[in-house]
């Protein structure tokens, strides 16, 4: 279908390298295309569906987006309300999606919708939805704190008719397919954060070395250089966890627990590194002239997008068998 046929570790190598881009929005948009909207189609889609949607997406002729979150269901995926009702050889889709990355320019959406009245984990399906169909309304581009180079949309569906052949895999398996997609999405997100964190730490070292306060470089204060050493150590630990998870995933293992741990740690660490380093820049850190303030805004999304820190903790607890049963 036009791809290189490489294993997932190459995605992570690319994601780490994209961290050299001095904003979060571009790696995120590429990640949506390569590791969030397309894995389920690649794994479970029909040959015809792959020819129609995957080939032009890999070629870069189509922009893809992922339609999961809704105004009332973000990390709580099971609670989505969008419906796709089968009528003849078509699905009729009604509802809406929120916080959709690349949503204002996407050619198609990997849409998660309820296709039956059954239990919430077994009534959902993934559907390839062309965004130029009648009834698809891109309501607005959302104004965001960070990731400002990436468009994020609110989208409504009003009696949108999609051929049933656009179903990815089996009906009712959408939740399961999406959980598999989330593994790759979360690992990608972690990988894109590593290089920015190293960059922020190094730029802070360079700045505090030349910036003098009370007759000595800021870096010479023990609280500063000890803190930077701690943060650099944490980044290396995160990299090791990521690489372990990826190695296990490439071997065919379920790495949901490790991916969730890495995502949780990345979210916490990006906040810690950007906040600590911004403090050491003093007043300059509060300006838009320096990279640390941009990453302070951009990387804040790591604890929210693709599942919140709290959702990651719940997943980890579930795998540890310490989550209370309802």
Coordinates of C-alpha atoms in Angstrom, one line a residue:
X1 CA 0.0 0.0 0.0
X2 CA 3.0 2.3 -0.4
X3 CA 4.6 1.9 3.0
X4 CA 8.0 0.7 3.8
X5 CA 6.9 -2.4 5.7
X6 CA 9.1 -1.7 8.7
X7 CA 8.2 -2.6 12.3
X8 CA 6.9 -0.2 14.9
X9 CA 10.4 0.6 16.3
X10 CA 11.0 2.7 13.2
X11 CA 7.9 4.8 14.0
X12 CA 9.5 5.5 17.3
X13 CA 12.8 6.4 15.8
X14 CA 11.0 8.9 13.5
X15 CA 9.0 10.3 16.5
X16 CA 12.2 10.9 18.5
X17 CA 13.8 12.6 15.5
X18 CA 10.7 14.8 15.0
X19 CA 11.3 16.1 18.5
X20 CA 14.0 18.3 16.9
X21 CA 11.2 20.5 15.5
X22 CA 10.8 23.4 17.8
X23 CA 7.1 23.1 18.4
X24 CA 4.7 20.3 19.4
X25 CA 2.0 20.7 16.8
X26 CA 3.8 19.4 13.7
X27 CA 5.0 16.1 15.3
X28 CA 1.5 15.6 16.7
X29 CA -0.1 16.1 13.3
X30 CA 2.3 13.6 11.7
X31 CA 1.6 11.3 14.6
X32 CA -2.1 11.4 14.0
X33 CA -1.5 10.4 10.3
X34 CA 1.1 7.7 11.0
X35 CA 0.2 6.2 14.4
X36 CA -3.3 7.2 15.5
X37 CA -5.8 7.3 12.6
X38 CA -4.3 4.5 10.5
X39 CA -3.2 1.5 12.6
X40 CA -6.7 -0.1 12.8
X41 CA -7.2 0.4 9.0
X42 CA -3.8 -1.2 8.4
X43 CA -4.5 -4.1 10.7
X44 CA -8.1 -4.9 10.1
X45 CA -9.4 -3.0 7.0
X46 CA -10.4 -4.7 3.8
X47 CA -8.1 -4.6 0.7
X48 CA -10.6 -2.3 -1.0
X49 CA -10.8 0.1 2.0
X50 CA -7.0 0.2 2.2
X51 CA -6.7 1.1 -1.5
X52 CA -9.3 3.9 -1.0
X53 CA -8.0 5.4 2.2
X54 CA -4.6 4.0 3.3
X55 CA -2.7 4.3 0.0
X56 CA -3.4 8.1 -0.4
X57 CA -2.8 8.7 3.3
X58 CA 0.6 7.0 3.2
X59 CA 1.4 8.9 0.0
X60 CA 0.6 12.2 1.7
X61 CA -2.3 13.0 -0.7
X62 CA -4.9 12.6 2.0
X63 CA -4.9 14.0 5.5
X64 CA -6.5 11.7 8.1
X65 CA -8.0 12.5 11.5
X66 CA -9.2 10.4 14.4
X67 CA -12.8 10.8 15.6
X68 CA -13.0 9.5 19.1
X69 CA -13.5 12.3 21.7
X70 CA -16.8 14.0 22.2
X71 CA -17.9 17.0 24.2
X72 CA -19.2 14.7 26.9
X73 CA -16.7 11.8 26.4
X74 CA -12.9 12.5 26.2
X75 CA -10.9 9.8 28.0
X76 CA -14.1 8.0 28.8
X77 CA -14.3 6.4 25.3
X78 CA -17.0 3.9 26.3
X79 CA -19.4 6.8 26.9
X80 CA -19.4 8.2 23.3
X81 CA -22.9 9.0 22.0
X82 CA -22.4 9.3 18.2
X83 CA -24.4 6.6 16.4
X84 CA -24.1 4.9 13.0
X85 CA -27.4 3.1 12.3
X86 CA -27.4 0.5 9.5
X87 CA -30.0 1.2 6.8
X88 CA -29.7 -1.0 3.8
X89 CA -26.2 -1.0 2.6
X90 CA -25.3 2.3 4.4
X91 CA -24.7 3.6 7.9
X92 CA -26.5 6.8 8.8
X93 CA -24.3 8.8 11.2
X94 CA -25.5 11.3 13.8
X95 CA -23.7 13.0 16.6
X96 CA -20.5 15.0 17.0
X97 CA -16.8 14.9 17.8
X98 CA -14.7 17.4 19.7
X99 CA -10.9 18.2 19.9
X100 CA -10.2 16.6 16.6
X101 CA -6.6 17.2 15.5
X102 CA -6.3 18.1 11.8
X103 CA -10.1 18.2 11.7
X104 CA -10.5 21.3 9.7
X105 CA -8.4 20.0 6.8
X106 CA -8.8 16.2 7.0
X107 CA -9.9 14.3 3.9
X108 CA -11.2 11.4 6.0
X109 CA -11.9 10.4 9.6
X110 CA -11.3 7.1 11.4
X111 CA -14.6 7.4 13.2
X112 CA -15.7 5.5 16.4
X113 CA -19.5 5.3 16.6
X114 CA -22.1 3.2 18.3
X115 CA -23.5 0.7 15.8
X116 CA -25.8 -1.2 18.2
X117 CA -27.6 -0.9 21.5
X118 CA -25.4 -3.5 23.2
X119 CA -22.9 -3.2 26.1
X120 CA -20.6 -0.1 25.7
X121 CA -17.5 -2.1 25.1
X122 CA -19.1 -4.3 22.4
X123 CA -21.4 -1.9 20.5
X124 CA -18.9 0.3 18.8
X125 CA -17.3 0.2 15.3
X126 CA -14.6 2.0 13.5
X127 CA -15.7 3.5 10.1
X128 CA -13.7 5.3 7.4
X129 CA -15.7 8.5 7.0
X130 CA -15.0 10.9 4.0
X131 CA -15.1 14.4 5.3
X132 CA -16.7 15.9 2.1
X133 CA -20.0 14.0 2.5
X134 CA -23.3 15.9 3.0
X135 CA -24.1 16.4 6.6
X136 CA -20.5 16.7 7.9
X137 CA -20.2 20.1 9.5
X138 CA -16.8 21.4 10.7
X139 CA -18.3 23.8 13.3
X140 CA -15.1 25.6 14.4
X141 CA -11.4 25.6 14.8
X142 CA -10.7 25.6 18.5
X143 CA -8.4 28.3 20.0
X144 CA -5.8 26.5 22.2
X145 CA -3.2 27.3 24.9
X146 CA -0.5 25.5 22.9
X147 CA 0.0 23.3 19.8
X148 CA -1.2 26.4 18.0
X149 CA 0.2 25.3 14.6
X150 CA -2.0 22.3 14.6
X151 CA -5.7 22.7 13.8
X152 CA -8.2 21.2 16.3
X153 CA -11.9 21.1 15.3
X154 CA -15.4 20.5 16.6
X155 CA -17.4 18.5 14.1
X156 CA -21.1 17.6 13.8
X157 CA -22.7 14.8 11.8
X158 CA -26.3 15.2 10.6
X159 CA -27.7 12.1 8.8
X160 CA -24.3 11.4 7.1
X161 CA -24.6 8.4 4.9
X162 CA -21.6 6.1 4.5
X163 CA -21.4 2.8 2.7
X164 CA -21.3 -0.2 5.0
X165 CA -18.2 -1.4 3.2
X166 CA -16.4 1.5 4.9
X167 CA -16.5 -0.5 8.2
X168 CA -13.0 -1.4 9.5
X169 CA -12.9 -5.0 10.4
X170 CA -15.9 -6.4 12.3
X171 CA -18.9 -4.6 13.6
X172 CA -18.9 -4.2 17.3
X173 CA -15.1 -4.6 17.6
X174 CA -14.4 -0.8 17.4
X175 CA -13.6 -0.3 21.1
X176 CA -11.1 -3.2 21.0
X177 CA -9.4 -1.9 17.8
X178 CA -9.2 1.6 19.3
X179 CA -7.5 0.3 22.4
X180 CA -4.8 -1.2 20.2
X181 CA -4.5 2.1 18.3
X182 CA -4.1 3.8 21.7
X183 CA -1.0 1.8 22.5
X184 CA 0.8 3.1 19.4
X185 CA -0.5 6.7 19.9
X186 CA 0.7 6.8 23.5
X187 CA 4.2 5.4 22.7
X188 CA 4.5 7.9 19.8
X189 CA 3.6 10.8 22.1
X190 CA 6.2 9.7 24.6
X191 CA 8.9 9.5 21.9
X192 CA 8.1 13.0 20.6
X193 CA 8.6 14.5 24.0
X194 CA 12.2 13.1 24.7
X195 CA 14.2 15.4 22.4
X196 CA 12.3 18.6 23.4
X197 CA 13.0 17.8 27.1
X198 CA 16.7 17.3 26.4
X199 CA 16.7 20.6 24.4
X200 CA 15.0 22.5 27.2
X201 CA 17.5 21.3 29.7
X202 CA 20.5 22.0 27.5
X203 CA 19.2 25.5 26.6
X204 CA 18.6 26.2 30.3
X205 CA 22.1 25.1 31.1
X206 CA 23.5 27.4 28.4
X207 CA 21.4 30.4 29.6
X208 CA 22.0 30.0 33.4
X209 CA 25.8 29.6 32.7
X210 CA 26.0 33.0 31.1
X211 CA 23.3 34.8 33.1
X212 CA 24.7 36.3 36.3
X213 CA 22.8 37.1 39.5
X214 CA 24.5 38.4 42.7
X215 CA 27.9 38.2 41.1
X216 CA 27.9 34.6 39.9
X217 CA 26.2 32.6 37.1
X218 CA 22.8 31.3 38.0
X219 CA 24.0 27.8 37.2
X220 CA 26.5 27.9 40.0
X221 CA 23.7 27.8 42.6
X222 CA 23.5 24.2 43.9
X223 CA 19.7 24.2 43.7
X224 CA 19.9 24.9 40.0
X225 CA 22.6 22.4 38.9
X226 CA 21.3 19.7 41.2
X227 CA 17.8 20.1 39.8
X228 CA 19.0 20.0 36.2
X229 CA 20.9 16.8 37.0
X230 CA 17.7 15.3 38.5
X231 CA 15.7 16.2 35.5
X232 CA 18.2 14.8 33.0
X233 CA 18.2 11.5 35.0
X234 CA 14.4 11.4 34.8
X235 CA 14.4 11.9 31.0
X236 CA 16.9 9.0 30.6
X237 CA 14.7 6.7 32.8
X238 CA 11.7 7.6 30.6
X239 CA 13.6 6.8 27.5
X240 CA 14.5 3.4 28.9
X241 CA 10.9 2.6 29.8
X242 CA 9.8 3.7 26.3
X243 CA 12.4 1.5 24.5
X244 CA 11.5 -1.5 26.7
X245 CA 7.8 -1.1 25.9
X246 CA 8.5 -0.8 22.2
X247 CA 10.8 -3.8 22.1
X248 CA 8.1 -5.9 23.8
X249 CA 5.4 -4.5 21.4
X250 CA 7.5 -5.4 18.3
X251 CA 7.7 -8.9 19.6
X252 CA 3.9 -9.1 19.7
X253 CA 3.2 -8.5 23.4
X254 CA 0.4 -6.5 24.9
X255 CA 2.2 -3.5 26.3
X256 CA -0.9 -1.6 27.5
X257 CA 0.5 -1.4 31.0
X258 CA 3.9 -0.2 30.0
X259 CA 2.6 2.2 27.4
X260 CA 0.3 3.7 30.0
X261 CA 3.1 4.0 32.5
X262 CA 5.3 5.7 29.9
X263 CA 2.5 8.1 28.9
X264 CA 1.8 8.9 32.6
X265 CA 5.4 9.6 33.3
X266 CA 5.9 11.6 30.1
X267 CA 2.9 13.8 31.0
X268 CA 4.2 14.4 34.5
X269 CA 7.8 14.9 33.4
X270 CA 7.0 17.4 30.7
X271 CA 5.2 19.5 33.2
X272 CA 8.1 19.2 35.7
X273 CA 10.9 19.9 33.3
X274 CA 9.2 22.9 31.5
X275 CA 8.1 24.4 34.8
X276 CA 11.4 24.0 36.6
X277 CA 13.5 25.2 33.6
X278 CA 11.2 28.2 32.9
X279 CA 11.7 29.3 36.6
X280 CA 15.5 29.3 36.1
X281 CA 15.1 31.6 33.1
X282 CA 13.4 34.2 35.4
X283 CA 11.5 37.0 33.6
X284 CA 12.8 35.9 30.2
X285 CA 11.1 32.6 30.7
X286 CA 7.8 34.4 30.8
X287 CA 8.2 35.8 27.3
X288 CA 7.4 34.4 23.9
X289 CA 11.0 34.9 22.8
X290 CA 12.4 31.7 24.3
X291 CA 11.7 28.1 23.5
X292 CA 11.1 27.0 27.0
X293 CA 7.8 29.1 27.2
X294 CA 6.6 27.5 23.9
X295 CA 7.2 24.0 25.2
X296 CA 5.7 24.9 28.5
X297 CA 2.4 25.5 26.6
X298 CA 2.8 22.8 23.9
X299 CA 3.8 19.9 26.1
X300 CA 1.1 20.5 28.7
X301 CA -1.2 18.5 26.4
X302 CA 0.8 15.3 27.2
X303 CA -1.1 14.9 30.4
X304 CA -4.5 15.3 28.7
X305 CA -4.5 14.1 25.0
X306 CA -4.6 10.4 24.2
X307 CA -5.9 9.7 27.7
X308 CA -5.5 11.8 30.8
X309 CA -3.0 11.0 33.6
X310 CA -5.9 9.8 35.7
X311 CA -7.0 7.4 32.9
X312 CA -3.5 6.1 32.7
X313 CA -3.5 5.5 36.5
X314 CA -6.8 3.6 36.2
X315 CA -5.4 1.4 33.4
X316 CA -2.2 0.6 35.4
X317 CA -4.3 -0.2 38.5
X318 CA -6.4 -2.5 36.3
X319 CA -3.4 -4.4 35.1
X320 CA -2.1 -4.6 38.7
X321 CA -5.5 -6.0 39.7
X322 CA -5.9 -3.3 42.4
X323 CA -8.8 -1.3 40.8
X324 CA -12.0 -1.7 42.8
X325 CA -14.8 -3.4 41.0
X326 CA -17.9 -1.4 40.5

